[in-house]
Short mmCIF file of C-alpha atoms and ligand atoms in Angstrom, two decimals:
data_model
loop_
_atom_site.label_atom_id
_atom_site.label_comp_id
_atom_site.label_asym_id
_atom_site.label_seq_id
_atom_site.Cartn_x
_atom_site.Cartn_y
_atom_site.Cartn_z
CA UNK A 991 211.16 32.64 -8.21
CA UNK A 992 212.79 34.65 -11.01
CA UNK A 993 216.50 35.26 -10.90
CA UNK A 994 217.68 38.87 -10.57
CA UNK A 995 219.24 40.43 -13.68
CA UNK A 996 222.87 40.34 -12.66
CA UNK A 997 224.41 39.53 -9.36
CA UNK A 998 227.84 40.81 -8.37
CA UNK A 999 230.28 39.00 -6.12
CA UNK A 1000 233.22 40.99 -4.78
CA UNK A 1001 235.94 38.51 -4.02
CA UNK A 1002 239.58 37.67 -3.54
CA UNK A 1003 240.39 35.29 -6.41
CA UNK A 1004 242.19 32.56 -4.45
CA UNK A 1005 239.85 32.72 -1.44
CA UNK A 1006 238.38 29.32 -0.52
CA UNK A 1007 235.08 30.83 0.60
CA UNK A 1008 234.65 32.45 -2.76
CA UNK A 1009 235.60 29.23 -4.56
CA UNK A 1010 232.54 27.62 -2.97
CA UNK A 1011 230.35 30.00 -4.94
CA UNK A 1012 232.27 29.35 -8.15
CA UNK A 1013 231.93 25.58 -7.70
CA UNK A 1014 228.18 25.80 -7.08
CA UNK A 1015 227.71 27.91 -10.20
CA UNK A 1016 229.95 25.59 -12.24
CA UNK A 1017 227.83 22.61 -11.15
CA UNK A 1018 224.76 24.48 -12.38
CA UNK A 1019 226.46 25.65 -15.58
CA UNK A 1020 225.63 29.22 -14.53
CA UNK A 1021 229.01 30.84 -13.88
CA UNK A 1022 228.15 33.63 -16.34
CA UNK A 1023 225.08 34.67 -14.31
CA UNK A 1024 227.31 36.23 -11.68
CA UNK A 1025 229.78 39.02 -12.23
CA UNK A 1026 232.86 38.22 -10.10
CA UNK A 1027 234.82 41.40 -9.32
CA UNK A 1028 238.32 41.07 -7.99
CA UNK A 1029 239.54 42.75 -4.80
CA UNK A 1030 243.26 42.94 -3.99
CA UNK A 1031 243.78 41.56 -0.46
CA UNK A 1032 247.21 43.22 -0.20
CA UNK A 1033 245.68 46.72 -0.39
CA UNK A 1034 243.47 48.42 2.21
CA UNK A 1035 239.79 47.98 1.32
CA UNK A 1036 238.49 50.83 -0.86
CA UNK A 1037 236.05 53.30 0.73
CA UNK A 1038 233.27 52.39 -1.73
CA UNK A 1039 233.55 48.74 -0.68
CA UNK A 1040 233.61 49.51 3.05
CA UNK A 1041 230.50 51.60 2.54
CA UNK A 1042 228.73 48.62 1.00
CA UNK A 1043 229.81 46.29 3.83
CA UNK A 1044 229.27 48.87 6.60
CA UNK A 1045 232.90 48.52 7.60
CA UNK A 1046 233.56 44.78 7.53
CA UNK A 1047 236.43 43.55 5.39
CA UNK A 1048 235.79 39.81 4.92
CA UNK A 1049 234.96 38.65 1.40
CA UNK A 1050 233.14 37.34 -0.57
CA UNK A 1051 230.09 39.56 -0.47
CA UNK A 1052 227.23 39.38 -2.92
CA UNK A 1053 225.52 42.50 -4.22
CA UNK A 1054 222.02 42.23 -5.66
CA UNK A 1055 220.91 44.41 -8.59
CA UNK A 1056 219.10 46.59 -6.01
CA UNK A 1057 222.38 47.15 -4.18
CA UNK A 1058 221.57 44.90 -1.23
CA UNK A 1059 224.53 43.14 0.34
CA UNK A 1060 224.79 39.54 1.50
CA UNK A 1061 227.77 38.27 3.51
CA UNK A 1062 229.08 34.84 4.53
CA UNK A 1063 229.85 32.21 1.90
CA UNK A 1064 227.39 29.61 3.24
CA UNK A 1065 224.58 32.18 3.28
CA UNK A 1066 225.45 33.30 -0.25
CA UNK A 1067 225.67 29.68 -1.37
CA UNK A 1068 222.12 29.06 -0.16
CA UNK A 1069 220.93 32.28 -1.81
CA UNK A 1070 222.41 31.20 -5.15
CA UNK A 1071 220.81 27.78 -4.75
CA UNK A 1072 217.46 29.50 -4.12
CA UNK A 1073 217.60 31.98 -7.01
CA UNK A 1074 219.00 29.41 -9.44
CA UNK A 1075 217.15 26.29 -8.30
CA UNK A 1076 217.85 24.19 -11.41
CA UNK A 1077 219.76 22.00 -11.47
CA UNK A 1078 219.57 21.57 -7.70
CA UNK A 1079 222.82 20.99 -5.86
CA UNK A 1080 221.33 20.73 -2.35
CA UNK A 1081 219.42 17.57 -1.52
CA UNK A 1082 215.62 17.90 -1.87
CA UNK A 1083 214.66 15.19 0.59
CA UNK A 1084 214.45 16.69 4.13
CA UNK A 1085 216.39 13.89 5.78
CA UNK A 1086 219.17 13.96 3.19
CA UNK A 1087 219.33 17.75 3.42
CA UNK A 1088 219.66 17.48 7.19
CA UNK A 1089 222.55 15.02 6.75
CA UNK A 1090 224.41 17.35 4.40
CA UNK A 1091 223.72 20.24 6.77
CA UNK A 1092 225.23 18.23 9.62
CA UNK A 1093 228.32 17.64 7.53
CA UNK A 1094 228.46 21.32 6.60
CA UNK A 1095 228.56 22.14 10.31
CA UNK A 1096 231.92 20.33 10.54
CA UNK A 1097 233.60 22.78 8.15
CA UNK A 1098 234.42 25.51 10.68
CA UNK A 1099 236.71 23.51 12.93
CA UNK A 1100 238.21 21.69 9.95
CA UNK A 1101 239.15 24.98 8.32
CA UNK A 1102 240.44 26.58 11.54
CA UNK A 1103 242.65 23.58 12.34
CA UNK A 1104 244.29 23.70 8.91
CA UNK A 1105 244.96 27.43 9.07
CA UNK A 1106 246.32 27.31 12.63
CA UNK A 1107 248.62 24.49 11.51
CA UNK A 1108 249.96 26.26 8.43
CA UNK A 1109 250.49 29.53 10.34
CA UNK A 1110 252.27 27.89 13.27
CA UNK A 1111 255.85 29.12 13.77
CA UNK A 1112 256.79 26.94 16.74
CA UNK A 1113 258.37 23.60 15.70
CA UNK A 1114 257.49 22.14 19.10
CA UNK A 1115 253.78 22.49 18.38
CA UNK A 1116 253.98 20.69 15.05
CA UNK A 1117 253.16 17.21 16.29
CA UNK A 1118 250.14 18.37 18.30
CA UNK A 1119 248.85 20.30 15.29
CA UNK A 1120 249.38 17.29 13.02
CA UNK A 1121 247.38 15.15 15.42
CA UNK A 1122 244.68 17.81 15.60
CA UNK A 1123 244.42 17.83 11.82
CA UNK A 1124 244.21 14.03 11.70
CA UNK A 1125 241.39 14.17 14.24
CA UNK A 1126 239.47 16.45 11.91
CA UNK A 1127 239.90 14.00 9.02
CA UNK A 1128 238.95 11.13 11.32
CA UNK A 1129 235.75 12.95 12.21
CA UNK A 1130 234.87 13.31 8.51
CA UNK A 1131 235.79 9.67 7.95
CA UNK A 1132 233.46 8.61 10.73
CA UNK A 1133 230.64 10.77 9.39
CA UNK A 1134 231.00 9.24 5.92
CA UNK A 1135 231.17 5.72 7.37
CA UNK A 1136 227.90 6.37 9.14
CA UNK A 1137 226.01 7.97 6.25
CA UNK A 1138 227.69 6.73 3.06
CA UNK A 1139 230.10 3.87 3.78
CA UNK A 1140 230.26 2.43 0.27
CA UNK A 1141 230.05 5.38 -2.11
CA UNK A 1142 232.49 8.07 -3.12
CA UNK A 1143 230.57 11.25 -2.32
CA UNK A 1144 228.15 11.84 0.56
CA UNK A 1145 225.30 11.08 -1.87
CA UNK A 1146 225.34 9.90 -5.48
CA UNK A 1147 227.10 12.92 -6.94
CA UNK A 1148 229.39 15.77 -6.03
CA UNK A 1149 226.90 18.04 -4.22
CA UNK A 1150 226.51 20.52 -1.38
CA UNK A 1151 228.91 19.02 1.16
CA UNK A 1152 231.56 18.60 -1.54
CA UNK A 1153 231.09 22.23 -2.62
CA UNK A 1154 231.64 23.34 0.97
CA UNK A 1155 234.74 21.22 1.71
CA UNK A 1156 236.63 20.96 -1.58
CA UNK A 1157 238.15 24.49 -1.41
CA UNK A 1158 239.76 23.49 1.91
CA UNK A 1159 241.04 20.18 0.61
CA UNK A 1160 242.74 22.34 -2.02
CA UNK A 1161 244.06 24.97 0.40
CA UNK A 1162 245.48 22.15 2.52
CA UNK A 1163 247.96 21.45 -0.25
CA UNK A 1164 249.89 24.06 1.75
CA UNK A 1165 250.08 21.55 4.63
CA UNK A 1166 251.42 18.88 2.30
CA UNK A 1167 254.10 21.27 1.02
CA UNK A 1168 255.12 23.22 4.13
CA UNK A 1169 254.36 20.66 6.86
CA UNK A 1170 254.80 17.33 5.02
CA UNK A 1171 251.30 16.54 6.16
CA UNK A 1172 249.18 13.88 4.53
CA UNK A 1173 246.78 11.21 5.61
CA UNK A 1174 248.75 8.13 6.72
CA UNK A 1175 248.87 5.43 4.04
CA UNK A 1176 250.27 2.38 5.80
CA UNK A 1177 247.81 0.17 7.64
CA UNK A 1178 247.06 -0.18 10.43
CA UNK A 1179 245.85 3.33 11.24
CA UNK A 1180 243.67 4.06 14.18
CA UNK A 1181 241.25 5.58 13.39
CA UNK A 1182 241.11 4.80 9.66
CA UNK A 1183 241.18 7.41 6.91
CA UNK A 1184 240.36 5.34 3.79
CA UNK A 1185 236.83 6.64 3.42
CA UNK A 1186 237.70 10.30 3.80
CA UNK A 1187 240.69 9.87 1.47
CA UNK A 1188 238.40 8.44 -1.21
CA UNK A 1189 236.06 11.39 -0.74
CA UNK A 1190 238.83 14.01 -0.72
CA UNK A 1191 240.57 12.62 -3.80
CA UNK A 1192 237.32 12.53 -5.81
CA UNK A 1193 236.51 16.09 -4.70
CA UNK A 1194 239.96 17.33 -5.75
CA UNK A 1195 239.59 15.76 -9.20
CA UNK A 1196 236.06 16.97 -9.95
CA UNK A 1197 235.81 19.10 -13.13
CA UNK A 1198 233.59 21.72 -11.45
CA UNK A 1199 236.26 22.43 -8.82
CA UNK A 1200 239.30 23.32 -10.91
CA UNK A 1201 239.40 27.08 -10.28
CA UNK A 1202 242.80 26.89 -8.53
CA UNK A 1203 245.88 24.68 -8.74
CA UNK A 1204 248.33 23.27 -6.21
CA UNK A 1205 251.11 25.47 -7.61
CA UNK A 1206 249.00 28.61 -7.17
CA UNK A 1207 248.06 27.72 -3.59
CA UNK A 1208 251.60 26.84 -2.55
CA UNK A 1209 253.05 30.03 -4.01
CA UNK A 1210 250.36 32.46 -2.84
CA UNK A 1211 250.12 31.05 0.67
CA UNK A 1212 253.85 31.27 1.42
CA UNK A 1213 253.22 34.20 3.76
CA UNK A 1214 250.56 32.23 5.65
CA UNK A 1215 253.16 29.49 6.17
CA UNK A 1216 255.36 32.18 7.73
CA UNK A 1217 252.57 33.36 10.02
CA UNK A 1218 251.18 36.33 8.06
CA UNK A 1219 247.56 36.00 6.97
CA UNK A 1220 245.23 38.06 4.79
CA UNK A 1221 247.85 39.84 2.71
CA UNK A 1222 249.79 41.18 5.73
CA UNK A 1223 253.46 42.05 5.19
CA UNK A 1224 256.19 40.02 6.92
CA UNK A 1225 259.22 41.80 8.47
CA UNK A 1226 261.87 42.66 5.87
CA UNK A 1227 259.50 42.14 2.96
CA UNK A 1228 258.15 44.78 0.58
CA UNK A 1229 255.56 42.61 -1.15
CA UNK A 1230 253.01 40.04 -0.08
CA UNK A 1231 252.95 36.61 -1.69
CA UNK A 1232 249.30 37.45 -2.57
CA UNK A 1233 250.14 40.30 -4.97
CA UNK A 1234 248.70 39.96 -8.49
CA UNK A 1235 251.95 41.10 -10.15
CA UNK A 1236 254.27 39.36 -10.78
CA UNK A 1237 251.85 36.58 -11.67
CA UNK A 1238 252.36 33.39 -9.61
CA UNK A 1239 252.99 31.33 -12.75
CA UNK A 1240 256.29 33.09 -13.35
CA UNK A 1241 257.53 32.80 -9.77
CA UNK A 1242 259.73 29.97 -8.45
CA UNK A 1243 258.34 27.42 -5.99
CA UNK A 1244 258.99 28.81 -2.49
CA UNK A 1245 261.42 27.11 -0.08
CA UNK A 1246 259.65 24.33 1.81
CA UNK A 1247 261.55 24.91 5.06
CA UNK A 1248 259.21 27.36 6.78
CA UNK A 1249 260.78 26.89 10.23
CA UNK A 1250 264.43 27.33 9.29
CA UNK A 1251 264.38 29.99 6.61
CA UNK A 1252 262.60 33.23 5.72
CA UNK A 1253 262.59 33.86 1.99
CA UNK A 1254 263.17 37.35 0.61
CA UNK A 1255 261.01 39.02 -2.04
CA UNK A 1256 263.72 38.13 -4.59
CA UNK A 1257 263.75 34.45 -3.67
CA UNK A 1258 260.00 34.38 -4.06
CA UNK A 1259 260.17 36.11 -7.43
CA UNK A 1260 258.20 39.10 -6.13
N1 GSH B 391 233.10 33.25 7.24
C1 GSH B 391 233.42 34.01 6.05
C2 GSH B 391 234.94 34.06 5.92
C3 GSH B 391 235.44 34.92 4.77
C4 GSH B 391 236.92 35.21 4.87
O1 GSH B 391 237.58 35.02 5.91
N2 GSH B 391 237.49 35.66 3.75
C5 GSH B 391 238.88 36.04 3.73
C6 GSH B 391 239.52 35.74 2.38
S1 GSH B 391 239.81 34.02 2.16
C7 GSH B 391 239.00 37.53 3.87
O2 GSH B 391 238.22 38.27 3.31
N3 GSH B 391 240.00 37.97 4.60
C8 GSH B 391 240.29 39.36 4.73
C9 GSH B 391 239.54 40.03 5.85
O3 GSH B 391 238.81 39.36 6.58
O4 GSH B 391 239.71 41.24 5.98
C10 GSH B 391 232.75 33.37 4.85
O5 GSH B 391 232.43 32.16 4.91
O6 GSH B 391 232.49 34.06 3.85
#
């Protein structure tokens, strides 16, 4: 199959779903084959974009040179793998591919649990949400113990499953910062987390996955930690923590106490 001339991805720069596509292309050394165009999540979607998506607002979307639109990061990921088959990121062997597909199917609940946790505003629910998050990690740990007990990644190298999960390991820096959440270190833990920790830490450090930093995530996702997702404005605020200007690098680190304090635009350097 020949690759189309130039593909366009419309995306929100810090979006984890879009980072999946960037990681896949980085692994292939083909980042320049796709034109990433930035959409500001704090503004209503432009008419031209809504026309392309037939009214849906979720990003990323991929636009082919013929103007056809693909939605859903996992669908787009597979499309990129198919049009740029070399070097392959997905496993070629049918059994191995099925195993990585099974792992991919765990991403939805993992992601939802982390976002529900960070957006929670009720201190009484914290412990239950922490336990729910640990259950998700335990499930990944168990999967890795079944299919790859001794290695680092699911297979020999950082591949498909790592491309799917790493953006969420990175977003969940917001749980570390705002919820003091991390995998327990002291033995004994029941169930254990050593295997998934090894996997997560290697994923976080991989050179193909460095599109965002902890500082950027913590600063941009402040509003999520206060219960406002997708660029929505919190009461008393004029600006979302997701705005492009002022740039996050020049802003102070937000207050960690999400339950006891609501920072103003000024405190956040907005
Ligand atoms: N299931 C979709 C989820 C995409 C998604 O939720 N993207 C977020 C940005 S991280 C978004 O566009 N939110 C704004 C909206 O849905 O209007 C995928 O995998 O692509």
